[in-house]
Tab-separated table of C-alpha atoms in Angstrom:
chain	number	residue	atom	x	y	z
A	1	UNK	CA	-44.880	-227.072	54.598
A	2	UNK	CA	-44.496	-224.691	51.837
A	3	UNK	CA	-44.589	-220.872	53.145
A	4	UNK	CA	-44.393	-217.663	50.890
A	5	UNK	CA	-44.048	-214.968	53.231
A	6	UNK	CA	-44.856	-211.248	51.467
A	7	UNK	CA	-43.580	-207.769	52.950
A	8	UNK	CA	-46.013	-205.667	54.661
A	9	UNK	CA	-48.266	-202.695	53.738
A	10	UNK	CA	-46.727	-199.745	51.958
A	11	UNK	CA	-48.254	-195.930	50.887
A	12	UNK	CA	-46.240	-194.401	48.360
A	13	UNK	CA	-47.026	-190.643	46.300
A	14	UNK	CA	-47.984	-190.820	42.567
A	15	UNK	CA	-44.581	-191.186	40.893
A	16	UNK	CA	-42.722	-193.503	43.510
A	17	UNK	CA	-41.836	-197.245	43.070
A	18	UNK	CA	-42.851	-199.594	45.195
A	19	UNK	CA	-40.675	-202.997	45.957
A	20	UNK	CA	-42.790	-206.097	47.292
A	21	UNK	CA	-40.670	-208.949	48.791
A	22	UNK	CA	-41.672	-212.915	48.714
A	23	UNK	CA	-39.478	-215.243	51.222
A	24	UNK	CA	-40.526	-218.714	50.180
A	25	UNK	CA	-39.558	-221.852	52.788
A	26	UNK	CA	-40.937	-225.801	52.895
A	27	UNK	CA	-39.193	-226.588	49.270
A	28	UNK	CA	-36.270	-226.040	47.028
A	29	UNK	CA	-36.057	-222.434	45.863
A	30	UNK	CA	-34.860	-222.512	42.703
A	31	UNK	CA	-36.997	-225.431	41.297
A	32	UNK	CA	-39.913	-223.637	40.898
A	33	UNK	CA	-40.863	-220.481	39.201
A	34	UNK	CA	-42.786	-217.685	41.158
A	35	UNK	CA	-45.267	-215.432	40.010
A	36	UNK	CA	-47.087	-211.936	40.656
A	37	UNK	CA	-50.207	-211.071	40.469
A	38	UNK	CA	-52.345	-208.288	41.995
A	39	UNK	CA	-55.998	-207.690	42.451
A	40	UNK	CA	-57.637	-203.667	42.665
A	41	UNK	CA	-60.325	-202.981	45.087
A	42	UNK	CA	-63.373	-205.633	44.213
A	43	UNK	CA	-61.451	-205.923	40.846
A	44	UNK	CA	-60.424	-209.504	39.441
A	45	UNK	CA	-56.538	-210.779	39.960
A	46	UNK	CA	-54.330	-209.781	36.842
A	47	UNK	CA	-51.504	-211.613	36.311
A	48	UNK	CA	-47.944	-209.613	36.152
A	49	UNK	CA	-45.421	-211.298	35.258
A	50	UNK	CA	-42.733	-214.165	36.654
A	51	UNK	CA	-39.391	-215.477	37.447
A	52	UNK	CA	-37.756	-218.545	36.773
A	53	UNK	CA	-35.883	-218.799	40.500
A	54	UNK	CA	-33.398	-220.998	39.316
A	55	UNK	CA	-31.822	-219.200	36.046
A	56	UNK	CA	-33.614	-215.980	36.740
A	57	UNK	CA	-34.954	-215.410	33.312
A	58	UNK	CA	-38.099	-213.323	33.848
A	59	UNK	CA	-41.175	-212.450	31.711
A	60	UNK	CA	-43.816	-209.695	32.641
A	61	UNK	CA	-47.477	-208.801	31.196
A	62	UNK	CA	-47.505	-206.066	28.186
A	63	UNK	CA	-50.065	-204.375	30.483
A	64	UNK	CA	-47.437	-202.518	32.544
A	65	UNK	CA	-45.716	-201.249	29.202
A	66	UNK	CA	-42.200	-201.691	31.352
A	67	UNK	CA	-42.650	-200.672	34.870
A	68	UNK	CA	-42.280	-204.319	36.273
A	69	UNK	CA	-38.976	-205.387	37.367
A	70	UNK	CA	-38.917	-209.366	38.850
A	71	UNK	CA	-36.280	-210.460	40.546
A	72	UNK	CA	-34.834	-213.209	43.206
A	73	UNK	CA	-31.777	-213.447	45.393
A	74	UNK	CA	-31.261	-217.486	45.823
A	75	UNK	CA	-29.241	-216.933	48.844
A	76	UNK	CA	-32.383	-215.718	50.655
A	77	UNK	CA	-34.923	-217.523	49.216
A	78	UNK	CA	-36.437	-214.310	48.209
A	79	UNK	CA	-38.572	-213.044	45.010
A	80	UNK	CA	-39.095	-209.311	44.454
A	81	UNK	CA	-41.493	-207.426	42.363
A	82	UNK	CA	-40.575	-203.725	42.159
A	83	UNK	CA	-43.401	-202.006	40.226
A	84	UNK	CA	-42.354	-198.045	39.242
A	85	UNK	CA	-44.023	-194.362	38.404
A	86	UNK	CA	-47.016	-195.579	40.051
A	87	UNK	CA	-50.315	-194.098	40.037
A	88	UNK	CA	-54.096	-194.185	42.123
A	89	UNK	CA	-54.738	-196.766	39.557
A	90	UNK	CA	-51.858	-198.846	40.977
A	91	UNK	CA	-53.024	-199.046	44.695
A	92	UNK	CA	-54.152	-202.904	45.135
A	93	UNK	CA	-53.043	-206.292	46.901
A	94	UNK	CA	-50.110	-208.047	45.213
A	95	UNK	CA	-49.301	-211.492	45.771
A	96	UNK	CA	-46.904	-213.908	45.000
A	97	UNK	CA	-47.380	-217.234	44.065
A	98	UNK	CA	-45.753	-220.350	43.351
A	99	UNK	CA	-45.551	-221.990	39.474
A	100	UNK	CA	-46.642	-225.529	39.192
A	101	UNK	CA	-47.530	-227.728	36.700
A	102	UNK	CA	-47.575	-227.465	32.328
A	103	UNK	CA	-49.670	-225.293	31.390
A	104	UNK	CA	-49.189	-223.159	34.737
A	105	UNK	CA	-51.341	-222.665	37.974
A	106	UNK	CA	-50.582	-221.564	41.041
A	107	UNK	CA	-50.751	-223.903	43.687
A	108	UNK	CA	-49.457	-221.995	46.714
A	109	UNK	CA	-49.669	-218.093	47.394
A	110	UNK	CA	-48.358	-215.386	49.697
A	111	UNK	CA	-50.809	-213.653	52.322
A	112	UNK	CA	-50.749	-210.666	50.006
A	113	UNK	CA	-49.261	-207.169	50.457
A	114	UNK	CA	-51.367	-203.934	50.149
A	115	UNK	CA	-49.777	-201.070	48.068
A	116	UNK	CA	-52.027	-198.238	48.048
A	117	UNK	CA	-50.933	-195.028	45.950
A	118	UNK	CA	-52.211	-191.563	47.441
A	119	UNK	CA	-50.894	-187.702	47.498
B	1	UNK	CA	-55.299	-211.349	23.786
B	2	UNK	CA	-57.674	-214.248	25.180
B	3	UNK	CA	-60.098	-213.548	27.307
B	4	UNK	CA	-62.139	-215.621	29.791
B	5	UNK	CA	-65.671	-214.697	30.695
B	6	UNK	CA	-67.786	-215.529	34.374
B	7	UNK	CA	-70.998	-214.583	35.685
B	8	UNK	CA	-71.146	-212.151	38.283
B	9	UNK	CA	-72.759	-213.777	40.961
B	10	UNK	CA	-74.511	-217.525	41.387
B	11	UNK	CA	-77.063	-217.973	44.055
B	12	UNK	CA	-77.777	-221.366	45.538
B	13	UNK	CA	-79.824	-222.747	48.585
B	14	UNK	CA	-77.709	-224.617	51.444
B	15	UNK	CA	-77.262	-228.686	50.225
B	16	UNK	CA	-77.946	-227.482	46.665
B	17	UNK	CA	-75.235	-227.987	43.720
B	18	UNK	CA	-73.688	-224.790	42.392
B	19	UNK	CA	-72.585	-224.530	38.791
B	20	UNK	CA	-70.201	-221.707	37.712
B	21	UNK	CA	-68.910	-221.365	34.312
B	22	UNK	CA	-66.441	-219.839	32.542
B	23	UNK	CA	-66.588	-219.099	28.679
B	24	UNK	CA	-63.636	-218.779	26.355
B	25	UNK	CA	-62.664	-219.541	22.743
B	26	UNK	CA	-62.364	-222.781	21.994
B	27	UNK	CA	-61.585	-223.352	26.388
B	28	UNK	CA	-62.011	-226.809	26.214
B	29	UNK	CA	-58.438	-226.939	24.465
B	30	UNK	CA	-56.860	-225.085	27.071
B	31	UNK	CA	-56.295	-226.862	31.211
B	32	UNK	CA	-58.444	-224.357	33.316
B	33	UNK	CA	-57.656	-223.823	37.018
B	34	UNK	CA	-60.100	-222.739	39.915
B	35	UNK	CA	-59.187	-220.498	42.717
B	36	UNK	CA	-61.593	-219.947	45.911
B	37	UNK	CA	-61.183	-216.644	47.700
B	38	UNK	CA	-63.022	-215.325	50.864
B	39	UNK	CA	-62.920	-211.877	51.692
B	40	UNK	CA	-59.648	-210.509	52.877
B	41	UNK	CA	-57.975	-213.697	52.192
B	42	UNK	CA	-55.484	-214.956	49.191
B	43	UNK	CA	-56.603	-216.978	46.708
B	44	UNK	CA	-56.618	-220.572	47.063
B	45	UNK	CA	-56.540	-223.539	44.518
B	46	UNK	CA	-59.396	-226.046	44.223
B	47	UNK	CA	-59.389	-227.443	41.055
B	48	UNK	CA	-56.648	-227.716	38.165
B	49	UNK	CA	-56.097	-228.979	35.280
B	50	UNK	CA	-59.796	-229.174	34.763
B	51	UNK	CA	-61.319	-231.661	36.942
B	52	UNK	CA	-58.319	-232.512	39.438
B	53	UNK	CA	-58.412	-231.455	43.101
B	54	UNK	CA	-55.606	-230.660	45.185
B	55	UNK	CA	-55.000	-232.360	49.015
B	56	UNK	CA	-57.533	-230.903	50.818
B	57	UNK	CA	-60.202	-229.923	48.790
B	58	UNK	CA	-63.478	-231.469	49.528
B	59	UNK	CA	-64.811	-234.417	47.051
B	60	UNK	CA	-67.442	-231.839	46.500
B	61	UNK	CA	-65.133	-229.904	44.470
B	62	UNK	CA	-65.564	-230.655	40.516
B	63	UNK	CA	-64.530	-229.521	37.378
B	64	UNK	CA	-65.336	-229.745	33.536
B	65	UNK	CA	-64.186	-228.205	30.359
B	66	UNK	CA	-65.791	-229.037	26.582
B	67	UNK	CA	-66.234	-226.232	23.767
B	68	UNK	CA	-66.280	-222.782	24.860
B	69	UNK	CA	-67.299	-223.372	28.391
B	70	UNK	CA	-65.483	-224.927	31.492
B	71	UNK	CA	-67.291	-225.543	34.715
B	72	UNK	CA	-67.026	-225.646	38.089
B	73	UNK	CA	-69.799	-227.811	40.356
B	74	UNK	CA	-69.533	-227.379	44.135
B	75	UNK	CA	-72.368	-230.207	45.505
B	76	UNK	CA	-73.875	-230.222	49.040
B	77	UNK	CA	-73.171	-226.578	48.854
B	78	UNK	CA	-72.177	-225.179	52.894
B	79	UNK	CA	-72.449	-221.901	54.408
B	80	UNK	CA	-68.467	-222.097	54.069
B	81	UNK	CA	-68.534	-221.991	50.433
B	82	UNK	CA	-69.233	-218.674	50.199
B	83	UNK	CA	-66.700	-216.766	48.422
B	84	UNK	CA	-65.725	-215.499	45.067
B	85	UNK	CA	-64.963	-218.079	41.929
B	86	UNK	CA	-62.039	-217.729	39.708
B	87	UNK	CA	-61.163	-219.404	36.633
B	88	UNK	CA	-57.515	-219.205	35.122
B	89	UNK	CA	-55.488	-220.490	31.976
B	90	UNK	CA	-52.169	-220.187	30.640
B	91	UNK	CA	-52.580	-218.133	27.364
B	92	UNK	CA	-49.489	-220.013	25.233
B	93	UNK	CA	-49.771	-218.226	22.468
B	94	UNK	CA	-49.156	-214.765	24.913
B	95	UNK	CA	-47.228	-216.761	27.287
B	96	UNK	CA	-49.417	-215.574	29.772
B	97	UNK	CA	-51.351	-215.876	32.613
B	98	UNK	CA	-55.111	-215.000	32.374
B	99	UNK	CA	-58.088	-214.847	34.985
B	100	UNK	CA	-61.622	-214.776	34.673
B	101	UNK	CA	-63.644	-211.640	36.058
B	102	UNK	CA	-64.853	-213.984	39.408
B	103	UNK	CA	-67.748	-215.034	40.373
B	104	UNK	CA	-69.721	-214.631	43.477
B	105	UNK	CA	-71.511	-217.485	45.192
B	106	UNK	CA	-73.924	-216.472	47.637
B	107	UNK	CA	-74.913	-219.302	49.947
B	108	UNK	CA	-79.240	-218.300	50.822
């Protein structure tokens, strides 16, 4: 069965970076893109950005005017989304989620991974 | 950019039929997706590509899209239902992916 696995919790100062790991299992890496998204305390999900797993070409959301860097490591079966100079307005969940379908959804996602931003 | 637009909240009696919508430009030229999500939880697919229902998802899962507004019908609504709504499209013209605000169904 298909599995995306996230990292755990992380607190990081104003300023830091944050790096939020996705190990997928249950299907074939690299056939299928994977995407991020987060969602702010009782705010709606925003979609960041994604990662084509198998040629690694990535895309992310104007939104984050650069901060957002995607990337994947085959070998592992891993996606990353490392999100920099973070700020209070930065603390949410972030999930990962798997690319299906033309035009895109997201038919499977990870359990989530809470990055919350505080001095 | 293109934006999608949901109610807040929809209220509906146990074994009653819920209707959520979602509004966009011209949405019923775009494939909408629905995504269920209970508190503390991930979200989870229930309808795409309009009207289609993953493995899994009850027969009382529906979906429509026409003009400017795509729906989502949950019949027989259950206690279980309860959960926030939402919508999503792929913005092509962004080459993007775009939610709706969510919607909260409250089972009375």
């Amino acid at each position: 069965q298909v599995q995306l696995v996230q990292s755990g919790a992380e607190v990081k100062k104003p300023g830091a970076s944050v790096k939020v790991s996705c190990k997928a299992s249950g299907y074939t890496f690299t056939n299928y893109a994977m995407h991020w998204v987060r969602q702010a305390p009782g705010q709606r999900l925003e979609w960041m950005g994604w990662i084509n797993a198998g040629n690694g070409n990535t895309k992310s959301s104007q939104n984050f005017q650069g901060r957002v860097t995607i990337t994947r490591d085959t070998s592992a079966s891993t996606a990353y989304m490392e999100l920099s100079s973070l700020t209070s307005e930065d603390t949410a969940v972030y999930y990962c989620a798997r690319e299906e379908g033309s035009p895109y959804y997201f038919d499977y996602w990870g359990q989530g991974a809470l990055v919350t931003v505080s001095s | 950019s293109y934006v999608l637009t949901q109610p807040p909240s929809v209220s509906v009696a146990p074994g009653k039929t819920a209707r959520i919508t979602c509004g966009g430009n011209n949405i019923g030229s775009k494939s909408v997706h629905w995504y269920q999500q209970k508190p503390g939880q991930a979200p989870v697919l229930v309808i795409y590509y309009d009207s289609d229902r993953p493995s899994g998802i009850p027969e009382r899962f529906s979906g429509s899209n026409s003009g400017n507004t795509a729906t989502l019908t949950i019949s027989r609504v259950e206690a279980g239902d309860e959960a926030d709504y939402y919508c999503q499209v792929w913005d092509s013209s962004s080459d993007r992916g775009v939610f709706g605000g969510g919607t909260k169904l409250t089972v009375l």
